[in-house]
Coordinates of C-alpha atoms in Angstrom, one line a residue:
M14 CA -32.9 11.4 -0.3
P15 CA -30.0 13.7 0.6
A16 CA -27.0 11.7 1.5
A17 CA -26.4 11.9 5.8
R18 CA -23.0 14.4 6.5
P19 CA -20.3 12.5 7.5
H20 CA -19.9 12.9 11.6
P21 CA -17.6 15.5 12.9
I22 CA -14.2 14.7 14.0
R23 CA -13.5 13.6 17.3
Y24 CA -10.1 15.2 18.7
A25 CA -8.0 14.5 21.1
V26 CA -6.0 18.0 22.8
V27 CA -2.6 16.5 23.9
G28 CA -0.9 18.8 26.0
L29 CA -2.7 21.5 27.6
G30 CA 0.0 24.3 27.7
H31 CA -0.4 28.5 26.7
I32 CA -1.3 27.8 22.8
A33 CA -3.1 25.1 23.8
Q34 CA -5.6 27.0 25.8
V35 CA -5.4 30.7 23.9
A36 CA -5.6 29.3 21.2
V37 CA -6.7 25.0 20.1
L38 CA -9.3 24.7 22.5
P39 CA -10.8 27.8 21.4
G40 CA -10.7 27.2 17.5
F41 CA -13.6 24.3 17.9
T42 CA -16.1 26.1 18.1
H43 CA -15.1 28.2 14.3
A44 CA -14.2 24.1 13.2
R45 CA -17.1 23.0 14.7
R46 CA -19.3 22.0 11.1
N47 CA -16.9 19.4 10.8
S48 CA -14.9 18.9 14.1
R49 CA -15.7 17.8 17.3
L50 CA -13.1 18.6 20.5
A51 CA -13.4 15.4 22.7
A52 CA -10.9 14.8 24.4
F53 CA -7.8 16.5 26.9
V54 CA -4.9 14.3 27.4
S55 CA -2.0 16.1 30.4
G56 CA 0.0 15.6 33.1
D57 CA -2.1 18.1 35.7
R58 CA -4.8 16.8 37.7
K59 CA -5.8 20.3 38.2
K60 CA -5.6 21.4 35.2
L61 CA -7.1 18.8 34.0
S62 CA -10.2 19.3 36.0
V63 CA -10.6 23.4 35.8
L64 CA -10.6 22.9 32.0
S65 CA -13.2 19.7 31.6
R66 CA -15.2 22.3 34.1
K67 CA -14.8 25.2 31.3
Y68 CA -15.7 22.3 28.7
P69 CA -18.0 20.6 29.3
G70 CA -19.0 17.2 28.3
V71 CA -14.2 16.7 27.2
A72 CA -13.7 13.2 28.3
T73 CA -10.1 13.7 30.0
F74 CA -6.8 11.5 30.6
G75 CA -3.3 11.3 32.0
Y76 CA -0.2 10.8 29.5
E77 CA -0.1 7.4 30.8
Q78 CA -3.5 7.1 29.6
Y79 CA -2.7 7.6 26.1
E80 CA -3.5 4.6 24.2
E81 CA -6.6 4.4 26.7
C82 CA -7.8 8.0 24.5
L83 CA -6.5 7.0 21.2
S84 CA -9.8 4.3 21.4
Q85 CA -11.8 7.2 21.7
V86 CA -11.3 9.7 19.4
D87 CA -10.5 10.4 15.2
A88 CA -8.0 13.2 15.3
V89 CA -5.2 14.1 17.6
Y90 CA -3.8 18.1 18.6
I91 CA -0.5 17.6 19.7
A92 CA 0.5 20.5 20.9
L93 CA 4.0 18.9 23.6
P94 CA 7.0 20.3 23.6
N95 CA 9.1 19.6 21.0
S96 CA 10.3 16.7 22.2
M97 CA 7.4 14.9 22.7
H98 CA 6.3 15.3 19.6
A99 CA 7.7 12.1 18.0
E100 CA 6.5 9.2 20.3
Y101 CA 2.9 10.7 20.9
T102 CA 2.2 10.8 17.0
I103 CA 3.9 7.3 16.2
R104 CA 1.9 6.5 18.9
A105 CA -1.3 8.2 17.8
A106 CA -0.4 6.6 13.7
T107 CA -0.2 2.9 15.5
A108 CA -3.4 3.0 17.0
G109 CA -5.1 4.7 13.3
V110 CA -6.2 8.3 15.2
H111 CA -4.9 11.2 12.5
V112 CA -2.4 13.3 13.3
L113 CA -2.7 17.3 13.4
C114 CA 1.0 18.7 15.0
E115 CA 2.0 21.3 15.8
K116 CA 5.4 23.0 14.6
P117 CA 8.6 22.5 14.7
M118 CA 7.8 18.6 13.2
A119 CA 10.2 17.0 15.7
V120 CA 13.5 17.9 16.8
T121 CA 15.4 16.1 14.3
A122 CA 15.0 15.6 10.3
D123 CA 15.8 11.7 11.8
D124 CA 11.9 11.6 14.2
C125 CA 10.0 13.6 11.0
D126 CA 10.6 10.1 9.2
R127 CA 9.7 8.6 11.5
M128 CA 6.7 10.2 12.0
I129 CA 6.1 10.2 7.8
G130 CA 7.6 6.6 8.5
A131 CA 4.5 5.3 10.7
C132 CA 1.8 7.3 9.1
E133 CA 2.4 6.5 5.9
E134 CA 2.2 2.8 7.5
A135 CA -1.2 2.5 9.3
D136 CA -2.8 4.6 6.4
V137 CA -3.7 8.4 8.8
K138 CA -3.7 11.2 7.5
L139 CA -0.5 13.9 9.6
M140 CA -0.5 17.5 8.7
I141 CA 2.4 20.2 10.7
A142 CA 0.2 22.7 11.5
Y143 CA 1.5 26.0 9.5
R144 CA -0.9 28.4 10.5
L145 CA 0.3 31.0 8.0
H146 CA -0.7 28.7 4.5
F147 CA -4.0 29.0 5.6
D148 CA -3.8 32.9 5.9
D149 CA -5.5 35.4 3.5
V150 CA -2.8 38.1 4.1
T151 CA -0.1 35.5 3.1
L152 CA -1.4 34.1 0.8
S153 CA -2.3 38.1 -0.9
V154 CA 0.7 38.4 -0.2
L155 CA 2.4 34.7 -2.1
D156 CA -0.6 36.2 -5.3
L157 CA 1.4 39.9 -5.7
I158 CA 4.9 38.4 -5.4
R159 CA 3.5 35.5 -8.8
K160 CA 2.3 38.4 -10.0
R161 CA 5.2 39.7 -10.4
R162 CA 3.8 43.2 -9.0
I163 CA 7.3 43.9 -7.4
G164 CA 9.1 42.4 -10.1
E165 CA 11.5 39.6 -10.1
P166 CA 12.0 38.5 -6.3
K167 CA 15.8 38.5 -5.1
F168 CA 16.1 39.0 -1.8
F169 CA 14.1 38.6 1.7
N170 CA 14.5 39.7 5.4
S171 CA 13.2 38.9 8.3
S172 CA 13.3 39.9 11.7
F173 CA 11.4 38.0 14.8
S174 CA 11.5 38.4 18.5
L175 CA 10.5 38.1 22.0
T176 CA 11.4 38.7 25.6
V177 CA 10.6 34.8 27.0
R178 CA 9.8 34.4 30.1
R179 CA 13.2 32.4 31.8
G180 CA 13.0 29.2 32.5
D181 CA 10.0 28.9 30.1
I182 CA 10.3 24.9 27.8
R183 CA 11.4 26.9 25.0
T184 CA 14.8 28.1 26.9
Q185 CA 15.1 24.2 27.7
K186 CA 17.4 21.8 24.5
A187 CA 16.0 18.5 26.6
L188 CA 12.7 20.0 25.3
G189 CA 13.8 21.5 21.9
G190 CA 14.4 24.5 22.8
G191 CA 15.9 27.3 20.9
T192 CA 15.5 30.1 18.6
L193 CA 14.7 28.3 15.6
Y194 CA 12.8 25.3 16.4
D195 CA 9.8 27.8 17.9
I196 CA 9.9 31.6 15.8
G197 CA 13.2 31.4 13.1
I198 CA 10.8 28.8 11.3
Y199 CA 8.3 31.1 10.8
C200 CA 11.0 33.2 8.4
I201 CA 12.7 29.8 6.7
N202 CA 9.4 28.5 6.2
A203 CA 7.9 32.8 4.4
A204 CA 11.4 32.7 2.6
R205 CA 10.5 28.9 1.1
Q206 CA 7.4 30.0 0.7
I207 CA 8.3 33.1 -1.0
F208 CA 10.4 32.1 -3.6
D209 CA 9.1 29.2 -3.9
A210 CA 12.3 26.9 -3.8
E211 CA 13.9 25.1 -1.4
P212 CA 17.9 26.6 -0.3
K213 CA 20.7 25.0 -1.1
E214 CA 23.0 26.3 1.4
V215 CA 22.9 27.9 4.9
M216 CA 24.3 29.5 6.8
A217 CA 24.4 31.0 10.1
I218 CA 25.8 32.4 13.6
S219 CA 24.5 32.3 17.4
V220 CA 25.1 34.3 20.4
N221 CA 24.5 34.7 23.9
S222 CA 25.0 37.6 25.8
G223 CA 25.3 36.3 28.7
A224 CA 21.9 37.2 30.1
P225 CA 20.1 34.7 32.4
G226 CA 18.0 32.2 31.5
F227 CA 19.8 31.4 28.1
E228 CA 22.7 28.9 29.2
E229 CA 21.2 25.9 27.7
I230 CA 20.6 27.3 24.3
D231 CA 21.2 30.5 21.2
E232 CA 19.7 33.7 22.6
S233 CA 19.4 34.9 19.4
T234 CA 20.4 33.9 15.5
G235 CA 21.2 35.3 12.3
G236 CA 20.6 32.4 9.5
L237 CA 21.0 32.8 5.6
L238 CA 20.1 30.7 2.5
R239 CA 21.0 31.1 -0.5
F240 CA 18.1 29.9 -3.3
D241 CA 18.5 29.1 -6.9
G242 CA 19.0 32.2 -9.0
E243 CA 21.4 33.6 -6.7
R244 CA 18.6 34.8 -4.2
V245 CA 19.2 35.2 -0.7
G246 CA 17.1 34.9 2.0
A247 CA 18.3 36.7 5.9
F248 CA 17.0 36.5 9.2
V249 CA 17.8 37.5 13.2
C250 CA 15.6 35.7 15.3
S251 CA 16.4 35.8 19.4
F252 CA 14.7 34.8 22.3
N253 CA 15.8 38.0 24.4
A254 CA 14.7 41.5 22.4
D255 CA 11.7 43.6 22.2
D256 CA 8.7 42.0 20.4
V257 CA 8.5 42.2 16.6
G258 CA 8.1 40.2 13.7
S259 CA 7.6 41.3 10.5
Y260 CA 9.8 40.3 6.6
R261 CA 10.2 42.7 4.0
V262 CA 10.3 41.2 0.0
L263 CA 12.5 42.9 -2.4
G264 CA 12.3 42.6 -5.7
T265 CA 13.5 43.9 -9.5
K266 CA 10.7 46.2 -9.4
G267 CA 9.9 46.9 -5.9
Q268 CA 8.9 45.9 -2.4
L269 CA 6.7 43.9 -0.1
H270 CA 6.1 44.5 3.8
V271 CA 4.2 41.8 5.7
E272 CA 4.3 43.9 9.7
P273 CA 2.8 42.1 11.6
G274 CA 4.1 38.9 9.5
Y275 CA 3.4 36.0 12.0
E276 CA 1.2 36.8 14.9
Y277 CA -1.7 34.5 16.0
A278 CA -3.4 37.1 17.9
E279 CA -4.0 40.6 16.1
G280 CA -4.0 41.1 12.3
L281 CA -1.7 40.7 9.4
K282 CA -1.1 43.7 7.2
Y283 CA 1.3 44.3 4.3
S284 CA 2.6 47.2 1.9
M285 CA 3.5 47.3 -1.8
T286 CA 6.3 49.7 -3.1
V287 CA 6.2 50.5 -6.5
N288 CA 9.0 52.8 -8.2
G289 CA 8.9 55.0 -5.5
Q290 CA 5.3 54.7 -3.8
V291 CA 3.6 52.9 -2.1
T292 CA 0.2 51.4 -4.2
H293 CA -1.0 48.7 -1.9
S294 CA -1.4 48.3 1.4
R295 CA -3.9 46.1 3.5
K296 CA -4.8 45.2 6.8
T297 CA -6.7 42.5 8.4
A298 CA -8.7 42.4 11.6
K299 CA -7.8 39.4 14.5
H300 CA -8.6 36.3 13.0
D301 CA -9.0 33.1 14.0
Q302 CA -6.0 30.7 12.9
F303 CA -6.5 27.5 14.2
G304 CA -9.9 26.8 14.2
A305 CA -9.7 27.7 10.1
E306 CA -6.1 24.7 10.1
I307 CA -8.9 22.4 12.1
E308 CA -11.5 22.2 9.7
Y309 CA -8.9 21.8 6.5
F310 CA -7.6 19.0 8.3
S311 CA -10.6 17.5 9.2
D312 CA -12.1 17.8 6.0
C313 CA -9.1 15.9 4.5
I314 CA -9.8 12.9 6.8
H315 CA -13.5 13.6 5.6
T316 CA -12.7 13.2 1.3
G317 CA -9.0 11.4 2.2
R318 CA -7.1 14.5 0.2
A319 CA -4.1 14.0 1.2
P320 CA -3.1 17.2 3.6
E321 CA -0.3 20.5 2.6
P322 CA 1.6 21.8 4.9
S323 CA 2.6 17.9 4.3
G324 CA 5.1 15.4 7.2
Y325 CA 7.6 15.8 4.5
E326 CA 6.8 20.2 4.6
G327 CA 7.5 19.4 8.5
K328 CA 10.6 17.9 7.9
Q329 CA 11.9 20.3 5.2
D330 CA 12.0 22.7 7.4
V331 CA 13.4 20.8 10.4
R332 CA 16.5 19.6 7.7
I333 CA 17.1 23.3 7.7
I334 CA 17.5 24.3 11.0
E335 CA 19.8 21.0 11.7
A336 CA 21.9 22.9 8.9
L337 CA 21.5 26.1 10.3
Y338 CA 22.4 25.0 13.8
E339 CA 25.9 22.9 12.5
S340 CA 26.5 26.0 10.5
A341 CA 27.0 28.4 13.6
E342 CA 28.6 25.9 15.8
T343 CA 31.6 24.6 12.4
G344 CA 31.6 28.1 11.6
K345 CA 31.3 27.2 7.7
A346 CA 28.5 27.2 5.0
V347 CA 26.1 23.9 5.0
G348 CA 25.1 22.3 2.1
V349 CA 20.7 21.4 2.5
P350 CA 19.4 18.2 0.8
P351 CA 17.2 18.6 -2.0
F352 CA 14.0 17.9 -0.8
E353 CA 12.2 14.6 -2.2
K354 CA 8.1 16.8 -2.2
P355 CA 8.0 19.8 -3.3
L356 CA 4.1 22.0 -1.5
K357 CA 2.4 23.7 -3.9
A358 CA 0.4 26.2 -2.9
V359 CA -2.7 24.9 -3.4
P360 CA -6.0 28.3 -3.5
A361 CA -8.3 26.6 -1.6
Q362 CA -6.7 26.2 1.4
R363 CA -7.6 30.0 1.5
I364 CA -9.5 30.2 4.8
T365 CA -11.3 33.3 7.3
K366 CA -12.7 32.6 10.3
P367 CA -13.8 36.0 12.5
G368 CA -11.2 35.7 15.5
V369 CA -11.8 34.3 19.4
K370 CA -11.4 36.6 23.1
K371 CA -8.6 35.8 24.9
P372 CA -9.5 32.7 27.7
T373 CA -8.2 32.8 31.2
L374 CA -5.4 30.6 31.3
V375 CA -5.4 27.5 33.6
R376 CA -1.8 26.6 35.3
T377 CA 0.3 27.7 32.2
E378 CA 2.0 31.4 31.8
E379 CA 2.3 34.1 29.2
T380 CA 5.1 32.1 27.0
S381 CA 6.3 36.3 26.3
V382 CA 7.2 39.2 28.8
D383 CA 5.0 42.0 28.0

């Protein structure tokens, strides 16, 4: 007689802002093999009412009912403002509930430590939602680099910018706003994966042009990351420039250009140039990166496997962000302590799901200006 199939992991999505509505909630359609959307948690009663009609059978809870919600689910997907990640992760862990948390993991490395400690003490899984770790184009680029198709990678250069709406939570310091936390983290994580190494030292410059809406945070920040072997990662991120999200890896024999490189609303594309000739290129259609990470995390819960990207991966990027902001403030290079738990790429994490249709948003706005 065949073994019984494990029950689907029941998730509560905590926070129903833009990313939750446009990507996380639709992602459960493609993760239904092992995952079920079971509950919403929000402070907006109107939003809960409308979304509960859109997703029949999903229970609704206010933030004051969080513990009640936790008693009815197996896992949470935390899509709250950055400053709330630590509190809601720790409360979930205390209740014995597994945690899939949006990046950045938290605002400070100390908060990351508290999150890791709480989850380890409660013996629950903690994963940070680095969706690109499951993306086929991203992993194909890493494969080409590992195979030395462009020779020895020497430097990484990236631009990531968008025009953020005035008043958006990402412009509010108290909520963990700032360009590095929101989009710079993609550049940092990409450089670390590409070099398969950790930066020893970082430098940064943050600027503000006086444009309204950026009084509490950096409008733009440029960062430099020094890696072993005299390799360099460089990037600029901005909340007040035209939309772009690309990176280039230069090696001793050639280069890889990835654009778009960080998107979830469209397919990604790369081209490889060797000896001045484009030798290979690839573009994918829009696909669902969120359903992929949810499905993977549920498999980790069912099998007992430690998920990657782990809390240690999330913490490392936050440490680097803190060091970059310190450098921007002091005008000096800042060292980065060694990473406690290096990440190794796992081929089994290559998961591809078809794209999802963009839903109608409920009481939330697009985060950027078209």
